[in-house]
GROMACS .gro file of C-alpha atoms in nm:
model
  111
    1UNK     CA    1   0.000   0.000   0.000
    2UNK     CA    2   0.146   0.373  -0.090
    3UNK     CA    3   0.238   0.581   0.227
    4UNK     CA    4  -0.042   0.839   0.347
    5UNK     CA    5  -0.007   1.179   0.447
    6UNK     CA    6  -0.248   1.317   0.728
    7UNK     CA    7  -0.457   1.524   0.444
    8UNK     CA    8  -0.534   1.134   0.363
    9UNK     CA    9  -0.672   1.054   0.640
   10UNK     CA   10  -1.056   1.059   0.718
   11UNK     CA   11  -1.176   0.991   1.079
   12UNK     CA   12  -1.579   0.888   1.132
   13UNK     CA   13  -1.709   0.967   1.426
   14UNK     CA   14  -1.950   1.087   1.677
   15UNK     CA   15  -1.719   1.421   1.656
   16UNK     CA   16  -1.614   1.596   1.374
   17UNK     CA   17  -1.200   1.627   1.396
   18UNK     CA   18  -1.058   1.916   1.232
   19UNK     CA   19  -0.663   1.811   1.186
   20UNK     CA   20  -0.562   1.502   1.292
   21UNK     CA   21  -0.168   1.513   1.462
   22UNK     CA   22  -0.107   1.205   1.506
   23UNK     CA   23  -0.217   0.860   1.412
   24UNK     CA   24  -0.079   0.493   1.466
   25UNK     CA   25  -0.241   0.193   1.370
   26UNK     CA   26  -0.121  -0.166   1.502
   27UNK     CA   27  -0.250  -0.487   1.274
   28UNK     CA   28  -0.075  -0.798   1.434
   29UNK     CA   29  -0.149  -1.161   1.367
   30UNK     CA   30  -0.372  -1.320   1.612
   31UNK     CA   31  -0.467  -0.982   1.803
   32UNK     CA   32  -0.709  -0.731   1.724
   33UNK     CA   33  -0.650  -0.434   1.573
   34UNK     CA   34  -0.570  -0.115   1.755
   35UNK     CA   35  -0.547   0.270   1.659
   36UNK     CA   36  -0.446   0.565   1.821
   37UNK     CA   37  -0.493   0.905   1.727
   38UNK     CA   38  -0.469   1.280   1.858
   39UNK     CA   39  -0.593   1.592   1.694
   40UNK     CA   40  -0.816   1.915   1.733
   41UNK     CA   41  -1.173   1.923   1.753
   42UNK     CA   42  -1.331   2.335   1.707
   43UNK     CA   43  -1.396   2.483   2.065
   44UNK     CA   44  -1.807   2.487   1.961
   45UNK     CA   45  -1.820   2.086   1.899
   46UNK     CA   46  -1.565   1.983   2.226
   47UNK     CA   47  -1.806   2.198   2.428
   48UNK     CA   48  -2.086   1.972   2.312
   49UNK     CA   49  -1.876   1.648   2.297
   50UNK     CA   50  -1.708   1.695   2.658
   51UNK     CA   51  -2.067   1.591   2.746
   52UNK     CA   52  -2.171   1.313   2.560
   53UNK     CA   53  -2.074   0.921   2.623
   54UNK     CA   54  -1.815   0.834   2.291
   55UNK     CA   55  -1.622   0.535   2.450
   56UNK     CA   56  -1.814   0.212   2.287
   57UNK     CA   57  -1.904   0.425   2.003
   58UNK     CA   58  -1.828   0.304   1.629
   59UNK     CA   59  -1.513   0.451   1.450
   60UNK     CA   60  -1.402   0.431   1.058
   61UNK     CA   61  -1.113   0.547   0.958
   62UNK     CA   62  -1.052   0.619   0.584
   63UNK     CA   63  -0.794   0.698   0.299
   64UNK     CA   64  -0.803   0.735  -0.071
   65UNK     CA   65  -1.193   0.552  -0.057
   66UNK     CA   66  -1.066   0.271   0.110
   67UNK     CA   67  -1.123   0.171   0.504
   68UNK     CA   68  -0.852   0.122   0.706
   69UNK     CA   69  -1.051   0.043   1.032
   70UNK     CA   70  -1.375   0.024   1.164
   71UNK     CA   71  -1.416  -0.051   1.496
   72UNK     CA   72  -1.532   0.074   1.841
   73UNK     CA   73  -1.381   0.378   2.091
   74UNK     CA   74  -1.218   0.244   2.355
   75UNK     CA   75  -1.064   0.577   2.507
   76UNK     CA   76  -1.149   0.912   2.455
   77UNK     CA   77  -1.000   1.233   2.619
   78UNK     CA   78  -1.073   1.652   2.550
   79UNK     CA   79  -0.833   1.856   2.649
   80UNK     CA   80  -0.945   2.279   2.626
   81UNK     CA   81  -0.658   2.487   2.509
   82UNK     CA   82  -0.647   2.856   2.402
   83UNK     CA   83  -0.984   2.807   2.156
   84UNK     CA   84  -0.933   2.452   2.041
   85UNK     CA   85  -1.031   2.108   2.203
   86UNK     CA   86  -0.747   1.867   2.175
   87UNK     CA   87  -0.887   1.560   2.152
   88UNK     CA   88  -0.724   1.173   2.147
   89UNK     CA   89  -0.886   0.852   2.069
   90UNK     CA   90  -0.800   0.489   2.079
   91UNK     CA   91  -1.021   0.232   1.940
   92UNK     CA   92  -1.006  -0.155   1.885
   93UNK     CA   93  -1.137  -0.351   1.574
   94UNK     CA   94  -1.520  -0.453   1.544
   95UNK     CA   95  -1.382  -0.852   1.576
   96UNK     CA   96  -1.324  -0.728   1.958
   97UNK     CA   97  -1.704  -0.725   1.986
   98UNK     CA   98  -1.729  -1.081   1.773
   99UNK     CA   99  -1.487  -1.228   2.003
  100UNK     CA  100  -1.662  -1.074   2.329
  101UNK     CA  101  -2.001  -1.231   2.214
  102UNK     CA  102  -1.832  -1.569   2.155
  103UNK     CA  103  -1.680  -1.583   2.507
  104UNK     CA  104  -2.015  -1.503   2.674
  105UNK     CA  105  -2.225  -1.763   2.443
  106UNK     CA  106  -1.956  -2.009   2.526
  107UNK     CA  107  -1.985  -1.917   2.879
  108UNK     CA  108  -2.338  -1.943   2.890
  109UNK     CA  109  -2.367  -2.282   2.775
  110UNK     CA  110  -2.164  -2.404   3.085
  111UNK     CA  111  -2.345  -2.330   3.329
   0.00000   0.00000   0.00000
C-alpha cells in the first residue's frame, strides 16, 4: 500500500475532527486491531462532545476511498486549550465485539 499523508486521512465519528496530529495503527497476527490518534476538535463541537458518552461508540477510519478500520472507541480524552479542544482517541477492531459475544455464548452454555 502507498504511504499516506495526514490530508489522507478521514476519521468517522460521533465528533467531527478538524486536523488530525497524530495517528498509529497496530494490525498484528492473532490480536485485534488497535489505533491511536490525537488531533483538534473546534472549541463549539468539544463543548458539546465533553458531554456526551463516545467510548463504545463506532469509529471508521478512511484513505483514498478505502477503510482502514472500523471498529469501536475504547478511550477518549478533550483537552481545552487557548480556543481549540485537543482531543485523542483509541479504538479496537469490530472482531473485539465478535470475540466478546463468543466468550459469553460459550460461557453461557456451561453453566
Amino acid at each position: 500500500m502507498p504511504q499516506l499523508t495526514q490530508g489522507d486521512l478521514q476519521i468517522h465519528c460521533a465528533i467531527p475532527i478538524t486536523d488530525i496530529h497524530k495517528f498509529y495503527m497496530k494490525i498484528q497476527k492473532s490480536t485485534h486491531a488497535i489505533f491511536y490518534m490525537e488531533g483538534t476538535v473546534s472549541e463549539k463541537i468539544g463543548a458539546d462532545a465533553v458531554l456526551q458518552p463516545l467510548a463504545g461508540t463506532s469509529v471508521m477510519v478512511g484513505a483514498n476511498n478505502r477503510i482502514l478500520f472500523a471498529g469501536l472507541l475504547k478511550e477518549v480524552q478533550l483537552t481545552y486549550e487557548g480556543s481549540r479542544y485537543h482531543i485523542s482517541l483509541s479504538g479496537i477492531s469490530s472482531t473485539d465485539q465478535l470475540d466478546h459475544n463468543i466468550k459469553t455464548e460459550v460461557s453461557k452454555t456451561h453453566l
